[in-house]
Short mmCIF file of C-alpha atoms and ligand atoms in Angstrom, two decimals:
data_model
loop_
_atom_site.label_atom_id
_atom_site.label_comp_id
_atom_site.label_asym_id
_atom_site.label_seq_id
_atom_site.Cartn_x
_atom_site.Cartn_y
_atom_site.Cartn_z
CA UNK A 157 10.27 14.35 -13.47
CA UNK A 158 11.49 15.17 -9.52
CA UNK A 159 8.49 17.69 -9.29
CA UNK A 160 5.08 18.38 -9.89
CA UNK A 161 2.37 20.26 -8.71
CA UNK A 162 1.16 21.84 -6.07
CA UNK A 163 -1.82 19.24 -6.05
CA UNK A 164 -4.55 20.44 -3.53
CA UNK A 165 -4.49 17.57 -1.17
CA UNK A 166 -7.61 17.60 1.60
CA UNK A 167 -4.31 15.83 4.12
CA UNK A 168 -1.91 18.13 3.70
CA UNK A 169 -3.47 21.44 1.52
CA UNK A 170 -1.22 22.49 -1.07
CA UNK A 171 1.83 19.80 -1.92
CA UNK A 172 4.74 19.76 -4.11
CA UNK A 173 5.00 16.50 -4.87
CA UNK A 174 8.56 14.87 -5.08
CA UNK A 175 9.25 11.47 -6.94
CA UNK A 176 12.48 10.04 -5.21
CA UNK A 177 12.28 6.78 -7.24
CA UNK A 178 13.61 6.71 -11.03
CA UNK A 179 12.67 4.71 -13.62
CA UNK A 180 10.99 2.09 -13.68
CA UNK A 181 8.86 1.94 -11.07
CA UNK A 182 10.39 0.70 -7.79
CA UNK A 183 8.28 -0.98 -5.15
CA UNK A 184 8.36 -3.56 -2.37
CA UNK A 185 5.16 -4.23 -3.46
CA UNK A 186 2.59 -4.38 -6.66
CA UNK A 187 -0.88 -3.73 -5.36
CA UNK A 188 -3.65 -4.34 -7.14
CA UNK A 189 -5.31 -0.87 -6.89
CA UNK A 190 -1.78 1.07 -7.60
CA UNK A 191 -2.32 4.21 -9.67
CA UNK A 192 1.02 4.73 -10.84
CA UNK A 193 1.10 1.00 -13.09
CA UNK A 194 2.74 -2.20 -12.59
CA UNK A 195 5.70 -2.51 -10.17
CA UNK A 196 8.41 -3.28 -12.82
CA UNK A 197 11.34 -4.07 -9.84
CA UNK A 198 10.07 -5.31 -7.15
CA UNK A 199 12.05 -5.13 -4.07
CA UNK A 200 12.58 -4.48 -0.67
CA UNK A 201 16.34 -3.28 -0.57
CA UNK A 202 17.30 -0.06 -0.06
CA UNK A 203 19.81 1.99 -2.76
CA UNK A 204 20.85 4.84 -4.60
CA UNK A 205 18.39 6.97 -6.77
CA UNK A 206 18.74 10.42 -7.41
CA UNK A 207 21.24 11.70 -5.19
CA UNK A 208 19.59 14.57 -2.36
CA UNK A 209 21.39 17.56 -3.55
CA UNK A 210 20.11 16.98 -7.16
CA UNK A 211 16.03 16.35 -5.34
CA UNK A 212 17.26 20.07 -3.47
CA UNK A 213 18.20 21.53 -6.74
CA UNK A 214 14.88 20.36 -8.71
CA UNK A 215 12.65 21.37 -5.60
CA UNK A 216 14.23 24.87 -5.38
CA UNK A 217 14.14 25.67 -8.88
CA UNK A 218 9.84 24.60 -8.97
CA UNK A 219 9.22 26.71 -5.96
CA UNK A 220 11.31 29.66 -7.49
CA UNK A 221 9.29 29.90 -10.70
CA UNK A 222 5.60 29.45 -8.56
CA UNK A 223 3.84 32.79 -7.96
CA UNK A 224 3.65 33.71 -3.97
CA UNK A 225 -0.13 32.42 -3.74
CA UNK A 226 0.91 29.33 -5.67
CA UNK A 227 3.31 28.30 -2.52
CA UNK A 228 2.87 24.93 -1.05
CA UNK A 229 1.80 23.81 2.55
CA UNK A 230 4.19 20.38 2.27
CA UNK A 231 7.05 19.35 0.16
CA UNK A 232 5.38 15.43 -0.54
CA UNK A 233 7.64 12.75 -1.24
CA UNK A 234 4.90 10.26 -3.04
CA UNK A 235 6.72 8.63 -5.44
CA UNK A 236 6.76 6.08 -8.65
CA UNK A 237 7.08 3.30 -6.01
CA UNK A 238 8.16 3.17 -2.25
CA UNK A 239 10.16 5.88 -0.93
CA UNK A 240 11.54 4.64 1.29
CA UNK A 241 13.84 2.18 -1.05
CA UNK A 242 15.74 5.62 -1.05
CA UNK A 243 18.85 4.86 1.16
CA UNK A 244 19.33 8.65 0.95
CA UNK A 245 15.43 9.79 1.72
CA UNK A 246 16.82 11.02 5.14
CA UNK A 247 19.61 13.28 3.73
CA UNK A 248 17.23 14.66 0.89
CA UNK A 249 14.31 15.47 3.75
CA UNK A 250 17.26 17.01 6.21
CA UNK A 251 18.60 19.30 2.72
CA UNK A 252 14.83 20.15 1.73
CA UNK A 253 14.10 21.13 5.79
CA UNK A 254 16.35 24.14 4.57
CA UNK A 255 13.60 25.64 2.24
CA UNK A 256 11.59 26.29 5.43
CA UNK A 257 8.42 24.00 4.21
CA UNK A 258 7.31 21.26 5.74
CA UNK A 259 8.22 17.65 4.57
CA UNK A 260 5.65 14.87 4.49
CA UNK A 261 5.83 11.17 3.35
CA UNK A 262 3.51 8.79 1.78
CA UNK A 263 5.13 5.10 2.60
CA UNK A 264 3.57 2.07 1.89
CA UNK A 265 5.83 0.94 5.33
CA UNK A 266 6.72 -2.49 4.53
CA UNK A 267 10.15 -1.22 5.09
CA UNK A 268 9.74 0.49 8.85
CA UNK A 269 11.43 -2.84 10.85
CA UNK A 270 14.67 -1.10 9.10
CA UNK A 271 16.14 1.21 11.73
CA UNK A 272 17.55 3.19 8.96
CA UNK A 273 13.84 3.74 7.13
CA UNK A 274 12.53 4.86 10.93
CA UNK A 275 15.86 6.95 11.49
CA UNK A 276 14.66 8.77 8.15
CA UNK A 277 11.03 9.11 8.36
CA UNK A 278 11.95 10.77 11.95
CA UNK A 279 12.97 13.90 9.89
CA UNK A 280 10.02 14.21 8.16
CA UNK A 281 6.80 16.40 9.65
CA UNK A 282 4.05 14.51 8.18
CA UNK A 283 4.04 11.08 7.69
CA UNK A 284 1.34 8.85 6.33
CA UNK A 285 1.74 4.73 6.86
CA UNK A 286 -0.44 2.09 4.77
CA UNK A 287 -2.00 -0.23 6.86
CA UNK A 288 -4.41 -1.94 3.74
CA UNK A 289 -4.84 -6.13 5.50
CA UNK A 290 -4.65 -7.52 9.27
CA UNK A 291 -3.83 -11.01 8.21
CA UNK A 292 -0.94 -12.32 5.88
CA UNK A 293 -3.40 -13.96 3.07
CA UNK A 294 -5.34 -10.50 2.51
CA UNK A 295 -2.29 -8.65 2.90
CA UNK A 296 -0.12 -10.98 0.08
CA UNK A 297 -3.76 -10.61 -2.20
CA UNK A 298 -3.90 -6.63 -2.13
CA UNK A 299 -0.41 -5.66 -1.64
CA UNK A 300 1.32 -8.40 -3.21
CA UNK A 301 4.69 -8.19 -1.46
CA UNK A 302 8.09 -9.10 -2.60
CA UNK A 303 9.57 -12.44 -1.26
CA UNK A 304 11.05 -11.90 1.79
CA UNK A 305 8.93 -9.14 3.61
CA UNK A 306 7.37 -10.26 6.54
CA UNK A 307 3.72 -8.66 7.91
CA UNK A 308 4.44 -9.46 11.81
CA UNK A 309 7.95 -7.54 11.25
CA UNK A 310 5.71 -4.66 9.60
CA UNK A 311 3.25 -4.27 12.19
CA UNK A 312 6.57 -3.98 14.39
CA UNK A 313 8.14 -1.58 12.50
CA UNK A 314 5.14 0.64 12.39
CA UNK A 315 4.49 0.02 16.22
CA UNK A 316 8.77 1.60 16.61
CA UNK A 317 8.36 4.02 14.68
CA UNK A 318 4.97 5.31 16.15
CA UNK A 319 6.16 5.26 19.45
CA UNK A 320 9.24 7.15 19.20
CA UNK A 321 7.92 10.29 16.11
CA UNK A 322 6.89 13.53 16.84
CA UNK A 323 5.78 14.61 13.61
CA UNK A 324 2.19 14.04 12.89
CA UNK A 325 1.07 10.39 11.76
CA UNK A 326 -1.58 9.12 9.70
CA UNK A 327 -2.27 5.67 8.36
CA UNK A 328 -4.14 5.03 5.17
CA UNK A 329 -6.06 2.26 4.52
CA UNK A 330 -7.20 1.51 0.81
CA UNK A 331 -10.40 -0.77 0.83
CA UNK A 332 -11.69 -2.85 -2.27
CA UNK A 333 -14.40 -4.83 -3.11
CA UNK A 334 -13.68 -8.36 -2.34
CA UNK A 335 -10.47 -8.20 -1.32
CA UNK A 336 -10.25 -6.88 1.90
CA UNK A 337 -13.69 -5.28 3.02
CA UNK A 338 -14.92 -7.56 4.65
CA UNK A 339 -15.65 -7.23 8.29
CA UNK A 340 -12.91 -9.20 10.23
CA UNK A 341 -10.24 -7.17 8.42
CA UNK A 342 -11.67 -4.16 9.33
CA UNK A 343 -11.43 -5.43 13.10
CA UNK A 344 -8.03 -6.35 12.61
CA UNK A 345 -7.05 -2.82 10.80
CA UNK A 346 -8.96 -1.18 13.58
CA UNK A 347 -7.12 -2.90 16.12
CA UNK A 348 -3.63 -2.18 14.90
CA UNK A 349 -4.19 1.18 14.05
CA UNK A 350 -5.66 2.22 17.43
CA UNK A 351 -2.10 0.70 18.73
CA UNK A 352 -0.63 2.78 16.46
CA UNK A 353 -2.09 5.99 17.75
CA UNK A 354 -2.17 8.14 14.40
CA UNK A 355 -3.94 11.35 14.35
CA UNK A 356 -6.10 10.44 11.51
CA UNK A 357 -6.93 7.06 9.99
CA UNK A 358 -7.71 7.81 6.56
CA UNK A 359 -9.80 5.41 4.66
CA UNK A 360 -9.75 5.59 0.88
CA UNK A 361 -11.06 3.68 -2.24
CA UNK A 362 -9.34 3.25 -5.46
CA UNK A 363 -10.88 6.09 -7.73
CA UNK A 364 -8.62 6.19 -10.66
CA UNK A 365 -7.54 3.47 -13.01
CA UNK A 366 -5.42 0.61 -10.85
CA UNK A 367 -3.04 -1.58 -11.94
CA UNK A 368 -5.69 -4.41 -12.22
CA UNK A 369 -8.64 -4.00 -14.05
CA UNK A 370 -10.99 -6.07 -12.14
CA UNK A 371 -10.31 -3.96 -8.56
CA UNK A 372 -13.05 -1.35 -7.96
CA UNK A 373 -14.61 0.26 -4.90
CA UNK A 374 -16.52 -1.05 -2.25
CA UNK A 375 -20.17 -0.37 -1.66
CA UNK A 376 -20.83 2.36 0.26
CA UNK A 377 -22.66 -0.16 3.14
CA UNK A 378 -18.95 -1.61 3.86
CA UNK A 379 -16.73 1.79 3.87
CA UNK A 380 -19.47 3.01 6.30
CA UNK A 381 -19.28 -0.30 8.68
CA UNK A 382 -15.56 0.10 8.21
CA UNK A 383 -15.89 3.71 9.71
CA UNK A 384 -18.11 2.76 12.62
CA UNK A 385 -16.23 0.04 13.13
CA UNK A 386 -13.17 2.46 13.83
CA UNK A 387 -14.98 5.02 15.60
CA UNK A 388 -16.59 2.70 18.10
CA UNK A 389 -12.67 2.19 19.39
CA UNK A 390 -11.97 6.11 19.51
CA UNK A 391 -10.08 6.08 15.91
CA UNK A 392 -10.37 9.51 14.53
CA UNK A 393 -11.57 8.72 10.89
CA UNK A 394 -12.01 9.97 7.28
CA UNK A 395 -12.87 9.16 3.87
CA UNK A 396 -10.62 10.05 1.03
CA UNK A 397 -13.05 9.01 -1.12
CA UNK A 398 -12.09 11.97 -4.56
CA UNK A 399 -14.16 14.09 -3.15
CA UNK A 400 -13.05 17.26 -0.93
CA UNK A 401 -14.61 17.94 2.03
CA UNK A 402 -14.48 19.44 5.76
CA UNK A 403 -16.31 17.83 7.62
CA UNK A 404 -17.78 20.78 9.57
CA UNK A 405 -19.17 22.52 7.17
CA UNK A 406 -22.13 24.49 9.08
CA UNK A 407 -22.15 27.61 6.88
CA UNK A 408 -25.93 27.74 6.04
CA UNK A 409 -25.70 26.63 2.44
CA UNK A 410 -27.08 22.96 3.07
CA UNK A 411 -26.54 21.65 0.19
CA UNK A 412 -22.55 22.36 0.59
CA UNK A 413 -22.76 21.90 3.88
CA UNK A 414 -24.08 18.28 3.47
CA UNK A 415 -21.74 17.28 0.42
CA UNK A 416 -18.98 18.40 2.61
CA UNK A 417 -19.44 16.82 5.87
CA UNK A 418 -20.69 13.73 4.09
CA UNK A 419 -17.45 13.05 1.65
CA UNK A 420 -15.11 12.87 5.35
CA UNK A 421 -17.42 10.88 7.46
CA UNK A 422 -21.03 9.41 7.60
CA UNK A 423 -23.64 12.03 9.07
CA UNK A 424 -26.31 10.40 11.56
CA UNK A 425 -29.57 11.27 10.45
CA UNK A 426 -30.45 13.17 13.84
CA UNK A 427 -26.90 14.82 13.76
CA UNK A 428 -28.75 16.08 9.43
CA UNK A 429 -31.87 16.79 11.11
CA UNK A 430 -30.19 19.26 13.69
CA UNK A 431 -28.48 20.73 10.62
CA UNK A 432 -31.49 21.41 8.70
CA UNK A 433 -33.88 22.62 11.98
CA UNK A 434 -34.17 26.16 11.10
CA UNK A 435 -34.25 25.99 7.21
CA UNK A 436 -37.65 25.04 6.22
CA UNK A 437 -36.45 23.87 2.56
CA UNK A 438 -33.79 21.89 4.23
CA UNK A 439 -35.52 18.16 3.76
CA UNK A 440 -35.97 18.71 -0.14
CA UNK A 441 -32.20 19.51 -0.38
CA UNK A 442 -31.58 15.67 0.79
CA UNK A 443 -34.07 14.42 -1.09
CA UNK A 444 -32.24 16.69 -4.24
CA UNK A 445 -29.02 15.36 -3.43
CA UNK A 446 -30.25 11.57 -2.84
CA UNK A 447 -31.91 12.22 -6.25
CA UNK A 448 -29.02 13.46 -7.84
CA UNK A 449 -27.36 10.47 -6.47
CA UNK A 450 -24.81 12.72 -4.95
CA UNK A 451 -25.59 10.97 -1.07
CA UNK A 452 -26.76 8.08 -0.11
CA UNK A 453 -28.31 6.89 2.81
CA UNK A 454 -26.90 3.76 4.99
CA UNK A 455 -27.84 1.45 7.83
CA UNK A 456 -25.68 1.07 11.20
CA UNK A 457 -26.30 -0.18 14.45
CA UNK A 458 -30.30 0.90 14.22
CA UNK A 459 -29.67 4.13 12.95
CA UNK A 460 -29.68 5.61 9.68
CA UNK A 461 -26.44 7.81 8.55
CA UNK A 462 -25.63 9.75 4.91
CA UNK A 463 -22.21 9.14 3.12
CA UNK A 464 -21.53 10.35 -0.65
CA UNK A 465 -22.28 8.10 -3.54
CA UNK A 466 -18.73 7.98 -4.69
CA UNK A 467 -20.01 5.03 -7.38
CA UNK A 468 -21.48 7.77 -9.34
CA UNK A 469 -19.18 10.72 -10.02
CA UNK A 470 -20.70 13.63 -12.07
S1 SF4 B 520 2.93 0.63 -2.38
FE1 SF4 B 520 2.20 2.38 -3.50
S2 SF4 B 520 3.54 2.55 -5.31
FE2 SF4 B 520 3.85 0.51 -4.42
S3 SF4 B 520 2.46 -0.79 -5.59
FE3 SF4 B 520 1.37 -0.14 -3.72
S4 SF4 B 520 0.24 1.70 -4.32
FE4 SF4 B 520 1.79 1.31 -5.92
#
């Protein structure tokens, strides 16, 4: 299947997904959190998959039969491997512009150090790059590479392509318990991504069944430190953690409110209190929440900050 969706997406709203990559999966790597199975080919060289004007065809016929409120807010290319393995991605994204949505890309960018993979992502509007390990022996034990690949020639990749896009770039940066949440790799992520300049640095956890049973998430303690950690050098943040949110979500319903703000960042506990001055209720809805295991509270730096319990999902 080309197409599916629209998925509601908290990145990019309502996307169309697009799977460039046939069967079987296709990746430059096989990491151990991947929701889409085992990487069956692994490699990092670029060829033919479905050709662009077929992609054009599929993704015209799915938006013709959606009803008007059904349209998407991106055309996604998130694939059944790496997208970028697509020597034609760039012709497919240039036919797709066409439509008159937007086109956004979910790489893993272990390829970006190709001119050809920047020259392609440069068409797209949205681009997100994973940045998951800041040193070779995390990066070869969560993203598990194909031979060949090189992390130095990644991060130099990413830093060519950042510097020269105009579209808007994220990174995304899976954490897992164990593996690579520990507190020197979050220093080294925060480092290159603040080089990197995105406009968001999304931080997710694995929340659906990976490729390896034994990966889960990491406790809440560590995703927070890994946020602070990120803020403190003027990264703009977020969680994608399952769980939608805003982040400002000041609308008087406290409970909501809270959830919301509290699935895309931590919320200091004087930044809550502010929230809940003028509702006299307000403390018993954190105490409901914390009860219903829904937040959680955290220590940082001497103060005292609420993040959802993603360990327990209702
Ligand atoms: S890069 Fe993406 S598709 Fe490839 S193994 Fe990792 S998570 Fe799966």
């Amino acid at each position: 299947m080309i197409t599916f969706g629209p998925v509601p997406s908290r990145r990019l709203g309502k996307s169309l997904g697009i799977n460039n990559i046939t069967h079987p999966k296709t990746c430059s790597y096989g990491c151990v959190y991947c929701q889409v199975g085992r990487t069956v080919k692994r490699s990092s060289v670029r060829e033919d998959f479905y050709s662009p004007e077929l992609i054009h065809e599929k993704v015209v016929s799915h938006l013709d039969k959606l009803k008007s409120d059904d349209q998407p807010d991106y055309l996604t290319f998130v694939s059944n491997g790496e997208p970028t393995l697509d020597r034609n991605l760039g012709e497919a994204i240039r036919l797709l512009k066409k439509t008159g949505f937007p086109v956004a890309v979910i790489t893993n960018s272990s390829l970006l150090d190709d001119s050809s993979v920047r020259d392609d992502l440069n068409e797209a509007d949205w681009v997100s790059v994973k940045i998951d390990a800041s040193d070779v022996e995390t990066w070869r034990r969560i993203n598990r590479p194909v031979d060949g690949l090189s992390l130095d020639s990644i991060f130099e990749g990413i830093s060519l392509f950042a510097s020269g896009y105009s579209g808007k770039l994220c990174t995304e940066s899976m954490i897992v318990r164990a593996v690579n949440d520990n507190e020197e790799n979050f220093r080294g992520l925060a480092s290159i991504i603040k080089k990197t300049g995105p406009e968001k640095a999304y931080l997710s956890i694995p929340t659906r069944p990976p490729s390896d049973k034994s990966v889960s998430p990491p406790d809440t303690e560590k995703l927070n430190l890994a946020w602070q950690i990120f803020s403190e050098i003027g990264i703009e943040a977020e969680f994608l953690t399952g769980f939608e949110g805003t982040g400002t979500g000041y609308t008087g319903n406290f409970y909501e409110d809270i959830l919301n703000i509290t699935a895309v960042h931590p919320l200091r506990e004087d930044a809550l209190m502010k929230l809940l001055e003028n509702d006299s209720t307000g403390y018993q809805v954190v105490e409901a929440l914390i009860g219903q295991r829904l937040i959680k509270s955290v220590s940082y730096g001497g103060n005292k900050y609420y993040i959802r319990d993603y360990h327990i999902r209702s």
